[in-house]
Coordinates of C-alpha atoms in Angstrom, one line a residue:
M1 CA -20.9 -3.5 -16.7
F2 CA -17.5 -4.5 -16.6
E3 CA -16.8 -8.4 -15.8
R4 CA -14.6 -9.4 -14.0
P5 CA -14.4 -12.9 -12.6
R6 CA -15.5 -13.8 -8.9
F7 CA -13.9 -16.6 -6.5
T8 CA -17.1 -17.5 -4.6
R9 CA -18.9 -19.6 -4.7
F10 CA -23.2 -20.6 -4.0
S11 CA -25.8 -22.9 -2.4
L12 CA -28.9 -23.1 -1.2
I13 CA -30.2 -23.3 2.5
A14 CA -33.7 -25.7 2.7
P15 CA -36.3 -23.7 2.9
A16 CA -38.5 -24.1 6.0
A17 CA -42.5 -24.0 7.6
V18 CA -42.9 -22.4 10.7
V19 CA -46.7 -23.0 12.4
L20 CA -47.5 -19.9 14.5
A21 CA -50.3 -21.8 16.7
A22 CA -51.6 -18.7 18.6
V23 CA -53.0 -17.3 15.4
M24 CA -52.7 -20.6 12.8
L25 CA -50.4 -18.5 10.6
L26 CA -48.3 -21.1 8.1
A27 CA -45.1 -18.5 7.8
I28 CA -42.9 -20.1 5.1
I29 CA -39.6 -18.9 5.7
Q30 CA -37.8 -17.9 2.2
P31 CA -34.7 -19.5 1.7
A32 CA -31.5 -17.8 2.2
A33 CA -28.2 -17.8 -0.1
A34 CA -25.0 -19.4 1.5
A35 CA -21.9 -17.5 0.4
E36 CA -18.6 -19.7 0.5
L37 CA -15.6 -17.3 1.0
Y38 CA -11.8 -18.3 0.6
Y39 CA -9.6 -16.5 2.0
T40 CA -6.0 -16.8 3.4
Y41 CA -4.7 -16.5 6.2
R42 CA -1.3 -15.5 8.6
T43 CA -0.4 -16.4 11.9
A44 CA 3.2 -16.6 14.2
D45 CA 4.8 -19.3 12.5
R46 CA 2.8 -20.5 9.2
G47 CA 0.4 -19.7 6.8
G48 CA -2.6 -20.9 4.8
V49 CA -6.0 -21.2 3.3
G50 CA -9.1 -21.4 4.5
V51 CA -13.3 -20.7 4.1
M52 CA -16.0 -19.7 5.8
Q53 CA -19.5 -19.9 4.9
I54 CA -21.4 -15.9 5.2
D55 CA -25.3 -14.9 4.8
S56 CA -25.5 -13.0 2.1
H57 CA -28.1 -11.4 2.9
T58 CA -27.1 -10.2 6.3
G59 CA -23.2 -11.1 6.7
A60 CA -23.3 -13.5 9.4
I61 CA -20.9 -15.9 9.6
L62 CA -22.4 -18.9 9.7
G63 CA -19.4 -21.1 10.1
T64 CA -14.8 -21.3 9.0
R65 CA -13.1 -24.2 7.9
K66 CA -9.2 -24.7 7.5
L67 CA -8.4 -26.4 4.0
Y68 CA -5.1 -26.0 4.2
E69 CA -1.8 -25.2 7.0
S70 CA 2.0 -25.7 6.9
Q71 CA 5.0 -24.8 9.5
D72 CA 6.7 -24.3 5.7
T73 CA 4.5 -21.9 4.7
L74 CA 5.3 -18.0 5.0
Y75 CA 1.9 -16.6 3.1
I76 CA -0.6 -17.7 0.8
D77 CA -0.3 -14.9 -1.8
K78 CA -3.5 -15.7 -4.4
L79 CA -5.8 -18.1 -5.2
A80 CA -8.1 -19.1 -8.3
L81 CA -11.2 -21.0 -7.6
S82 CA -12.1 -23.8 -10.7
Q83 CA -15.7 -23.8 -12.1
S84 CA -16.7 -26.6 -10.7
G85 CA -15.9 -25.1 -7.1
Q86 CA -13.5 -28.7 -6.2
L87 CA -10.2 -27.0 -7.3
L88 CA -8.0 -24.5 -5.5
A89 CA -4.9 -22.6 -7.2
A90 CA -2.9 -21.2 -4.8
I91 CA 0.7 -19.4 -4.8
N92 CA 2.4 -20.9 -1.5
V93 CA 4.8 -18.1 -0.2
Q94 CA 8.0 -20.9 1.4
K95 CA 9.8 -20.0 4.6
P96 CA 13.7 -19.1 3.9
D97 CA 16.2 -21.9 6.1
K98 CA 19.8 -21.6 6.2
D99 CA 19.9 -23.9 3.4
K100 CA 17.4 -21.9 0.9
P101 CA 16.2 -18.7 0.3
A102 CA 12.2 -18.4 0.5
G103 CA 10.7 -19.8 -2.5
V104 CA 7.3 -19.6 -4.3
Q105 CA 5.4 -22.2 -5.9
L106 CA 2.0 -23.4 -6.8
I107 CA 0.0 -26.1 -5.2
L108 CA -3.2 -27.3 -6.5
L109 CA -5.7 -28.1 -3.1
H110 CA -8.6 -30.6 -3.9
L111 CA -11.4 -29.8 -1.6
D112 CA -13.1 -33.1 -1.7
E113 CA -10.1 -34.0 0.6
S114 CA -10.0 -31.2 3.0
N115 CA -11.3 -33.2 6.1
A116 CA -7.8 -34.4 6.4
P117 CA -5.3 -33.4 9.1
A118 CA -4.0 -30.3 9.0
G119 CA -0.9 -29.4 6.9
T120 CA -1.1 -33.4 5.9
L121 CA -3.8 -32.6 3.0
P122 CA -3.1 -35.4 0.2
G123 CA -5.0 -32.8 -2.0
A124 CA -2.1 -30.1 -1.6
L125 CA -0.4 -31.2 -4.9
P126 CA 3.1 -28.8 -5.9
V127 CA 3.3 -27.8 -9.2
A128 CA 6.5 -27.7 -10.7
L129 CA 7.3 -24.8 -13.3
P130 CA 9.7 -22.9 -15.2
G131 CA 9.1 -19.7 -13.6
E132 CA 8.2 -18.3 -10.4
P133 CA 4.1 -17.6 -10.1
G134 CA 2.7 -14.4 -9.7
E135 CA -0.7 -14.4 -11.3
I136 CA -2.6 -16.9 -11.1
D137 CA -6.4 -17.3 -12.8
A138 CA -9.1 -20.2 -13.6
F139 CA -11.1 -21.3 -16.6
G140 CA -12.7 -25.0 -16.5
E141 CA -10.4 -26.6 -14.4
R142 CA -7.4 -25.5 -16.1
F143 CA -5.5 -22.6 -14.2
L144 CA -3.4 -20.0 -16.1
V145 CA -0.3 -19.3 -14.4
G146 CA 2.4 -16.2 -15.1
Q147 CA 5.4 -16.2 -13.7
D148 CA 8.6 -14.2 -14.1
K149 CA 11.1 -14.3 -16.5
G150 CA 9.0 -13.8 -19.0
W151 CA 6.3 -18.3 -18.5
D152 CA 3.3 -18.7 -19.1
C153 CA 1.7 -22.0 -18.4
V154 CA -1.9 -23.7 -18.6
I155 CA -1.5 -26.8 -15.9
D156 CA -4.9 -29.1 -15.9
G157 CA -6.1 -29.2 -12.2
P158 CA -7.1 -32.8 -11.5
T159 CA -3.7 -33.7 -12.5
G160 CA -1.5 -30.5 -12.0
R161 CA 0.0 -31.4 -15.5
I162 CA 1.1 -28.4 -17.9
I163 CA -1.0 -28.2 -20.9
S164 CA 0.7 -25.7 -22.6
E165 CA 3.4 -23.3 -22.2
W166 CA 4.3 -20.2 -23.5
N167 CA 7.7 -17.0 -22.9
A168 CA 7.2 -13.7 -24.2
R169 CA 11.1 -13.4 -23.6
K170 CA 11.3 -15.9 -26.4
Q171 CA 8.3 -15.6 -28.6
L172 CA 7.4 -11.6 -29.0
D173 CA 9.3 -9.1 -30.6
P174 CA 10.6 -6.5 -29.6
P175 CA 10.8 -9.5 -27.2
G176 CA 8.1 -9.0 -24.1
H177 CA 8.7 -9.2 -19.8
H178 CA 6.2 -10.5 -17.6
T179 CA 2.5 -10.9 -17.1
E180 CA 1.6 -8.6 -14.9
D181 CA -2.8 -9.3 -15.1
F182 CA -5.2 -11.9 -16.6
W183 CA -8.8 -11.1 -17.9
I184 CA -9.7 -14.8 -19.2
Q185 CA -13.1 -14.6 -21.7
P186 CA -15.9 -15.9 -19.5
D187 CA -16.1 -19.2 -22.2
G188 CA -12.1 -19.9 -21.5
K189 CA -11.3 -19.7 -25.2
L190 CA -9.4 -16.4 -24.7
A191 CA -7.4 -14.4 -22.3
W192 CA -6.4 -10.8 -22.7
V193 CA -3.3 -10.9 -20.6
T194 CA -0.7 -7.2 -19.5
L195 CA 2.9 -6.9 -19.7
Q196 CA 3.5 -4.2 -17.6
K197 CA 7.5 -2.5 -17.1
D198 CA 10.0 -2.7 -19.1
S199 CA 13.1 -4.6 -17.7
S200 CA 15.6 -3.0 -15.4
S201 CA 18.0 -3.1 -18.5
G202 CA 15.4 -2.3 -21.4
K203 CA 16.1 -5.9 -23.7
Y204 CA 12.1 -6.9 -22.4
Q205 CA 9.7 -4.5 -23.3
G206 CA 6.9 -4.2 -21.1
S207 CA 3.8 -1.4 -21.8
R208 CA 1.7 -4.0 -24.7
L209 CA -1.5 -6.7 -24.5
V210 CA -1.8 -9.8 -25.7
L211 CA -4.1 -12.2 -26.6
F212 CA -3.6 -15.6 -26.1
E213 CA -6.1 -18.0 -27.4
L214 CA -7.1 -21.2 -24.8
P215 CA -5.8 -23.7 -23.6
E216 CA -2.7 -23.3 -26.4
L217 CA -1.2 -20.2 -25.8
K218 CA -1.2 -19.2 -29.6
V219 CA -0.9 -15.6 -29.7
R220 CA -3.5 -14.0 -31.5
H221 CA -2.6 -9.9 -31.1
D222 CA 0.6 -8.6 -29.2
L223 CA -0.6 -4.7 -28.9
L224 CA 1.6 -2.4 -27.8
L225 CA 0.5 0.9 -25.8
P226 CA 1.6 4.4 -27.6
R227 CA 4.1 6.0 -24.3
N228 CA 2.8 9.2 -25.3
H229 CA 3.7 11.2 -22.4
P230 CA 7.6 11.1 -22.1
E231 CA 7.1 14.0 -19.7
L232 CA 5.7 11.0 -16.6
H233 CA 9.2 9.0 -17.2
L234 CA 11.8 8.1 -14.8
A235 CA 15.3 9.9 -16.1
N236 CA 17.0 6.9 -15.9
N237 CA 15.0 4.4 -15.2
A238 CA 14.1 2.2 -18.6
K239 CA 11.5 -0.1 -16.1
E240 CA 9.2 3.4 -16.1
S241 CA 9.7 4.6 -19.4
G242 CA 5.7 4.2 -20.5
P243 CA 2.1 3.7 -19.3
N244 CA 2.4 0.8 -17.7
P245 CA -0.4 -1.2 -18.0
E246 CA -1.8 -3.1 -15.0
V247 CA -5.5 -4.2 -14.7
I248 CA -8.0 -5.4 -17.3
L249 CA -11.5 -5.2 -17.7
V250 CA -13.7 -5.6 -20.6
S251 CA -17.1 -5.3 -21.3
P252 CA -18.8 -7.0 -24.2
A253 CA -21.9 -5.4 -23.3
S254 CA -20.4 -0.9 -23.8
N255 CA -17.8 -2.6 -26.7
T256 CA -15.4 -1.4 -24.0
L257 CA -11.6 -2.7 -23.0
M258 CA -9.9 -1.0 -20.3
L259 CA -6.8 -1.2 -18.5
S260 CA -5.6 1.1 -15.2
L261 CA -1.9 2.7 -16.9
D262 CA 0.7 2.2 -13.3
L263 CA 3.3 5.1 -14.3
Y264 CA 0.5 7.1 -16.2
G265 CA -1.7 7.2 -13.1
G266 CA -5.0 6.9 -15.6
V267 CA -6.9 4.1 -17.3
A268 CA -6.8 4.1 -21.1
L269 CA -10.3 2.9 -23.1
A270 CA -10.5 0.9 -26.5
D271 CA -13.0 -0.5 -28.8
L272 CA -13.4 -4.1 -27.8
D273 CA -14.0 -5.4 -31.0
A274 CA -11.0 -3.4 -32.9
A275 CA -9.1 -4.8 -29.9
L276 CA -10.4 -8.3 -30.8
N277 CA -8.7 -7.6 -34.2
G278 CA -5.2 -6.6 -33.4
N279 CA -6.0 -2.8 -33.8
W280 CA -6.0 -0.1 -31.0
T281 CA -10.1 2.3 -32.2
N282 CA -10.6 5.2 -30.2
L283 CA -7.6 4.4 -27.9
L284 CA -8.1 7.4 -24.9

């Protein structure tokens, strides 16, 4: 099966014993798994993040709790949960006002401090980044953050400190555009990153897959995809002149790397072991 990080966390409800006196029968209720589902929400005047407990056998909602809410938030775009389940990274789209346009920032929520009043969470830590965040994923207690203008950063979750940063425009040849999607290896040592479209001028190129070593963001391989369907390219549109890879799925069990191709309207399959060595083999 293709592997993909999941943002659910499970706990067990302790078993209970029920004595049926009429028939002298002792029945043991099986432990019920309660899944915690983190979600974003938006009201008429604010946005926030919450968590609900769900009975994973019946689907019944057992309870909900707000984790963050602010009148300055238009909406929360994306979430990523750390391995411990104690840190949640969120892309916070802020409201515009008369002095500035809407901004986008990364915030870190320390979930063990989530009982503070709504909108005043001491655990809501804004992180200063070189670019505007658009994609996040977690490995251990750290977060990989893709941004505009070619930036990627690794953030230390407990402190919000930038551990490493990298820029596709400055550190790839030909210069790259910006990150679209991640797939992080389960051991947290490697990350696959898609760069989807070219820039509008064509100067910064997408249609490529980059393999990083984590947490250093050291490029191990830069794999450009063939642009072999020119009949699908849009005339006079530099951004739409390649396969434009988007979502990444990896299956070590079947030795397969899979990419969705936005412009070509299909998927690319290739041998995973070859890609790990910097080559496209059996690319379909």
